Coordinates of C-alpha atoms in Angstrom, one line a residue:
M121 CA 150.8 122.0 -28.7
K122 CA 151.7 121.5 -32.3
T123 CA 148.1 120.7 -33.1
L124 CA 147.0 123.9 -31.3
N125 CA 149.5 125.9 -33.3
R126 CA 148.3 124.4 -36.5
L127 CA 144.7 125.2 -35.6
L128 CA 145.6 128.8 -34.7
C129 CA 147.6 129.2 -38.0
G130 CA 144.6 127.8 -39.9
L131 CA 142.2 130.3 -38.2
A132 CA 144.6 133.1 -38.9
A133 CA 144.9 132.1 -42.5
G134 CA 141.1 131.9 -42.8
A135 CA 140.7 135.3 -41.3
F136 CA 143.3 136.7 -43.7
C137 CA 141.5 135.1 -46.7
A138 CA 138.2 136.5 -45.6
A139 CA 139.7 140.0 -45.1
A140 CA 141.3 139.7 -48.6
A141 CA 138.0 138.7 -50.1
A142 CA 136.2 141.6 -48.4
A143 CA 138.9 144.0 -49.7
E144 CA 138.6 142.6 -53.3
P145 CA 137.6 145.5 -55.6
Y146 CA 134.1 145.7 -57.0
P147 CA 133.0 143.9 -59.1
S148 CA 134.7 140.6 -58.6
Q149 CA 131.8 138.4 -59.9
P150 CA 128.9 138.5 -62.4
I151 CA 126.2 141.1 -61.9
T152 CA 122.5 140.4 -62.4
L153 CA 120.4 143.2 -63.9
V154 CA 116.7 142.5 -63.3
N155 CA 114.2 143.8 -65.9
P156 CA 110.7 143.8 -64.3
Y157 CA 109.1 143.5 -67.7
A158 CA 108.7 140.8 -70.3
A159 CA 111.4 140.2 -72.9
G160 CA 111.0 142.0 -76.2
G161 CA 109.6 145.3 -75.0
P162 CA 111.2 148.8 -74.9
A163 CA 112.6 148.2 -71.4
D164 CA 114.2 144.9 -72.6
V165 CA 115.9 146.7 -75.6
L166 CA 117.3 149.3 -73.3
G167 CA 118.2 146.9 -70.5
R168 CA 120.2 144.5 -72.7
A169 CA 122.1 147.3 -74.5
L170 CA 122.9 148.9 -71.1
A171 CA 124.0 145.5 -69.7
R172 CA 126.4 144.9 -72.7
E173 CA 128.0 148.3 -72.2
L174 CA 128.3 148.0 -68.4
E175 CA 129.9 144.6 -68.9
R176 CA 132.5 146.3 -71.1
Q177 CA 133.1 149.1 -68.6
L178 CA 133.2 146.9 -65.4
G179 CA 135.0 143.9 -66.8
K180 CA 132.5 141.4 -65.5
P181 CA 129.4 139.7 -67.0
V182 CA 126.2 141.6 -66.6
I183 CA 123.3 139.2 -67.0
V184 CA 119.8 140.4 -67.7
E185 CA 117.1 138.5 -65.9
N186 CA 113.4 139.2 -66.8
K187 CA 111.1 139.0 -63.8
A188 CA 107.8 140.3 -65.2
G189 CA 104.5 140.7 -63.5
G190 CA 102.5 142.7 -60.9
G191 CA 103.0 146.0 -62.6
A192 CA 106.8 145.6 -62.3
A193 CA 106.4 144.7 -58.6
I194 CA 107.7 141.2 -58.8
G195 CA 111.1 142.2 -60.2
A196 CA 111.3 145.2 -58.0
N197 CA 110.6 143.2 -54.8
F198 CA 113.2 140.6 -55.9
V199 CA 115.9 143.3 -56.0
A200 CA 114.7 145.1 -52.8
R201 CA 115.2 141.8 -50.9
A202 CA 118.5 140.9 -52.5
K203 CA 121.9 141.2 -50.7
P204 CA 123.0 144.8 -50.8
D205 CA 126.4 144.1 -52.4
G206 CA 126.0 145.6 -55.9
Y207 CA 125.6 142.2 -57.6
T208 CA 121.8 142.4 -58.0
L209 CA 120.5 145.6 -59.7
L210 CA 117.1 146.8 -61.0
L211 CA 116.3 148.5 -64.3
G212 CA 113.5 150.5 -62.6
T213 CA 110.7 152.7 -63.9
S214 CA 108.1 155.0 -62.5
A215 CA 105.8 151.9 -62.4
A216 CA 108.2 149.9 -60.3
H217 CA 109.2 152.6 -57.9
V218 CA 106.2 154.9 -57.8
V219 CA 102.9 154.0 -59.6
T220 CA 102.4 150.4 -58.6
P221 CA 103.1 151.0 -54.9
L222 CA 100.6 153.9 -55.1
M223 CA 97.9 151.7 -56.7
Q224 CA 98.4 148.5 -54.7
R225 CA 100.0 147.2 -51.6
T226 CA 103.5 146.0 -52.4
P227 CA 105.9 144.1 -50.1
Y228 CA 108.5 146.8 -50.7
D229 CA 108.8 150.6 -50.6
G230 CA 109.5 151.9 -54.0
I231 CA 112.0 154.5 -52.7
K232 CA 113.1 153.6 -49.2
D233 CA 114.1 150.1 -50.1
F234 CA 116.4 151.1 -52.8
A235 CA 119.8 152.8 -53.3
F236 CA 119.6 154.7 -56.6
V237 CA 122.7 154.7 -58.9
S238 CA 121.3 157.0 -61.5
I239 CA 118.4 157.8 -63.8
V240 CA 119.9 156.4 -66.9
A241 CA 117.4 157.2 -69.7
N242 CA 114.1 158.8 -70.6
Q243 CA 111.8 157.7 -73.4
P244 CA 109.1 160.3 -74.2
N245 CA 105.6 159.4 -75.4
M246 CA 103.8 160.4 -78.6
L247 CA 100.1 161.2 -79.0
V248 CA 99.0 159.2 -82.0
A249 CA 95.6 158.5 -83.7
R250 CA 94.2 155.8 -85.9
P251 CA 94.8 156.8 -89.6
T252 CA 91.0 157.1 -90.3
L253 CA 90.3 159.6 -87.5
N254 CA 89.3 162.9 -89.0
A255 CA 91.8 164.9 -87.0
A256 CA 95.0 166.3 -88.5
S257 CA 96.2 168.0 -85.3
V258 CA 95.7 168.2 -81.6
A259 CA 93.4 171.2 -82.1
D260 CA 91.2 169.1 -84.3
L261 CA 91.1 166.3 -81.7
I262 CA 90.2 168.7 -78.9
S263 CA 87.5 170.2 -81.0
M264 CA 86.0 166.8 -81.8
A265 CA 86.2 165.7 -78.1
R266 CA 84.5 168.9 -76.9
K267 CA 81.8 168.7 -79.5
D268 CA 80.9 165.1 -78.5
P269 CA 82.0 164.4 -74.9
G270 CA 82.7 160.8 -74.3
K271 CA 82.7 159.8 -77.9
I272 CA 86.5 159.8 -78.4
N273 CA 88.3 156.9 -76.7
Y274 CA 91.9 156.1 -76.0
A275 CA 93.8 152.8 -75.7
S276 CA 96.4 152.0 -73.0
A277 CA 98.7 149.2 -72.0
G278 CA 96.6 148.8 -68.8
P279 CA 95.6 150.8 -65.8
G280 CA 98.5 152.7 -64.3
S281 CA 100.8 152.2 -67.4
S282 CA 102.7 155.0 -68.9
P283 CA 100.2 155.2 -71.9
H284 CA 97.3 155.3 -69.4
L285 CA 98.7 158.0 -67.2
G286 CA 100.1 160.0 -70.1
A287 CA 96.6 160.0 -71.7
E288 CA 95.0 161.0 -68.4
L289 CA 97.4 163.9 -68.1
F290 CA 96.5 165.0 -71.6
R291 CA 92.8 164.7 -70.8
E292 CA 93.2 166.9 -67.7
R293 CA 95.4 169.5 -69.4
A294 CA 93.3 169.7 -72.6
G295 CA 90.0 169.7 -70.6
V296 CA 88.3 167.0 -72.7
D297 CA 86.1 164.0 -71.9
I298 CA 87.7 160.9 -73.5
V299 CA 87.1 157.3 -72.5
H300 CA 89.8 154.9 -71.4
I301 CA 90.0 151.5 -73.2
P302 CA 92.6 149.4 -71.3
Y303 CA 94.5 146.5 -72.9
S304 CA 96.8 143.8 -71.5
G305 CA 99.9 145.5 -73.1
A306 CA 101.1 147.9 -75.7
A307 CA 101.1 145.4 -78.5
P308 CA 97.3 144.6 -78.5
A309 CA 96.5 148.3 -77.9
I310 CA 98.6 149.3 -81.0
N311 CA 96.9 146.5 -83.1
D312 CA 93.5 147.8 -82.4
L313 CA 94.6 151.4 -82.9
V314 CA 96.0 150.5 -86.3
G315 CA 92.9 148.5 -87.1
G316 CA 90.6 151.4 -86.2
Q317 CA 88.9 149.9 -83.2
V318 CA 90.1 152.7 -80.9
D319 CA 90.7 156.4 -81.7
V320 CA 93.9 157.6 -80.0
A321 CA 96.7 156.7 -77.6
V322 CA 99.7 158.1 -75.8
L323 CA 102.4 155.6 -76.7
N324 CA 106.1 155.2 -76.2
L325 CA 107.8 156.6 -79.3
A326 CA 109.9 153.5 -79.9
A327 CA 106.7 151.4 -79.9
S328 CA 104.8 153.6 -82.3
L329 CA 107.6 154.9 -84.6
Q330 CA 107.4 152.2 -87.3
F331 CA 103.7 152.5 -87.5
I332 CA 104.0 156.3 -87.9
R333 CA 106.6 156.0 -90.6
S334 CA 104.5 153.5 -92.5
G335 CA 101.3 155.6 -92.3
R336 CA 99.4 153.2 -90.1
L337 CA 99.3 155.7 -87.3
K338 CA 99.0 159.5 -87.3
A339 CA 101.4 161.4 -85.0
L340 CA 99.6 164.3 -83.6
A341 CA 102.1 165.6 -81.0
Y342 CA 105.2 164.7 -79.1
A343 CA 104.8 164.6 -75.3
N344 CA 108.1 166.2 -74.6
G345 CA 109.6 169.7 -74.1
K346 CA 111.2 169.7 -77.5
R347 CA 110.6 168.0 -80.8
S348 CA 112.0 164.5 -81.5
P349 CA 114.9 164.4 -84.0
L350 CA 113.3 161.3 -85.4
L351 CA 110.1 163.1 -86.3
P352 CA 111.1 166.8 -86.5
D353 CA 107.9 167.8 -88.3
V354 CA 105.7 166.7 -85.4
P355 CA 105.0 169.5 -82.9
T356 CA 105.1 169.1 -79.1
L357 CA 102.0 169.1 -77.1
A358 CA 102.9 172.6 -75.7
E359 CA 103.3 173.9 -79.3
S360 CA 99.9 172.4 -80.0
G361 CA 98.3 174.4 -77.2
V362 CA 98.4 171.8 -74.4
A363 CA 101.0 172.8 -71.8
G364 CA 102.1 170.6 -68.9
A365 CA 101.1 167.3 -70.5
E366 CA 104.6 165.9 -71.1
S367 CA 104.9 162.2 -70.3
A368 CA 107.6 159.6 -70.7
S369 CA 109.0 156.3 -69.4
W370 CA 112.1 157.0 -67.4
Y371 CA 114.6 154.2 -66.4
S372 CA 116.6 154.0 -63.2
L373 CA 119.5 151.8 -62.2
A374 CA 118.9 150.9 -58.6
A375 CA 120.4 148.6 -56.0
P376 CA 119.0 147.3 -52.7
K377 CA 119.0 149.7 -49.7
G378 CA 122.3 149.4 -47.8
T379 CA 124.5 149.0 -50.9
P380 CA 127.9 150.6 -50.0
P381 CA 128.4 154.2 -51.4
D382 CA 131.6 153.3 -53.1
V383 CA 129.9 150.5 -55.1
L384 CA 127.1 153.0 -56.1
Q385 CA 129.7 155.5 -57.2
R386 CA 131.6 152.8 -59.2
L387 CA 128.3 152.0 -61.0
N388 CA 127.5 155.6 -61.5
D389 CA 130.8 156.3 -63.1
A390 CA 130.3 153.3 -65.4
V391 CA 126.9 154.6 -66.5
A392 CA 128.4 158.0 -67.3
R393 CA 131.0 156.4 -69.5
V394 CA 128.4 154.2 -71.2
N395 CA 126.2 157.2 -71.9
A396 CA 129.1 159.2 -73.3
D397 CA 129.9 156.5 -75.9
A398 CA 128.9 157.7 -79.4
E399 CA 127.8 154.4 -80.8
Y400 CA 125.6 153.7 -77.8
G401 CA 124.2 157.1 -78.1
K402 CA 123.2 156.5 -81.7
L403 CA 121.6 153.2 -80.8
M404 CA 119.5 154.8 -78.1
Q405 CA 118.6 157.8 -80.3
A406 CA 117.2 155.4 -82.9
Q407 CA 114.9 154.1 -80.1
G408 CA 113.7 157.6 -79.2
V409 CA 115.7 157.4 -75.9
D410 CA 117.3 160.4 -74.2
L411 CA 120.3 159.5 -72.1
W412 CA 120.5 161.0 -68.7
N413 CA 123.2 161.1 -66.1
M414 CA 122.5 161.8 -62.4
T415 CA 124.3 161.4 -59.1
P416 CA 122.8 158.9 -56.6
A417 CA 121.4 161.9 -54.6
E418 CA 120.0 163.5 -57.7
A419 CA 118.4 160.3 -58.8
T420 CA 116.7 159.8 -55.4
A421 CA 115.4 163.4 -55.5
F422 CA 114.1 162.8 -59.0
V423 CA 112.1 159.7 -58.0
E424 CA 110.7 161.5 -54.9
K425 CA 109.5 164.3 -57.1
D426 CA 107.9 161.9 -59.6
Q427 CA 106.1 160.3 -56.7
V428 CA 104.5 163.6 -55.8
A429 CA 103.4 164.2 -59.4
M430 CA 102.2 160.6 -59.9
R431 CA 100.2 160.6 -56.6
K432 CA 98.1 163.5 -57.9
L433 CA 97.6 161.8 -61.3
V434 CA 96.8 158.4 -59.8
E435 CA 94.3 160.0 -57.4
S436 CA 92.6 162.0 -60.1
A437 CA 92.3 158.8 -62.2
G438 CA 90.7 156.9 -59.3
L439 CA 93.5 154.4 -59.1
M440 CA 94.8 155.1 -55.6
K441 CA 94.9 152.0 -53.4
K442 CA 92.3 151.8 -50.6

């Protein structure tokens, strides 16, 4: 009888401990933030800065883990298949959630397999040209392209990348015939653009800013609704006569589907506090990043809307999966 009593007490204590652990407030352990891109790029700069600030807000380590490859599909799939407890998060992009699943078969659904915390940031693109191109404005570029269809070419970081789809959108809206020259990433594309091997590109502002300021690239127009405070003399594409050609890299914070709503809200509140921090805001502004705050519902609706827009663009570019 004594043995049975001890066993029952042990089981009761174990159940109590399990219940106490389950009731422990989130977070109670380190969080992994998966960046589906290689270290050193714009996403890495943002991800590591965000991780540092989230760590300060949440009181637990936030560790960035780079899982690059597959057009962001490798990192996205890793998070989609993780335990939905809020301890594995994705720094997502249009590529991870929308474009790559449209272009190729992925083992995850870019929207249905995720619980979105927020859209945390947006990084608009800039239409730039090699310094030796005889075009001082978007109007000059369009005139040249229409005079000699197929002569002007543009560099991208690869099929389906933000620079590629941004340039395709410009091509459509401007009504010009320009030729795509894909590269294996933004760095080699910029190198050849600076070297004069290609004519133009639609690049992330942070990636092109130092080259613009040094005169090694010409900034023709900002692909955003308003001018950049970093380059206030550069007009927007709409101001240059090409409406509806805005493009950018947006960044989500996403968790696996099934993550508890209270955990999502805890993370959403932390993101809002991070984005409200003045020093963090200055750091992001220097990278050409606009900070965004959305509720989980708003973030989901935003990604769904982006999917509709990107589907049309991917189809028109001939990139839709078979």
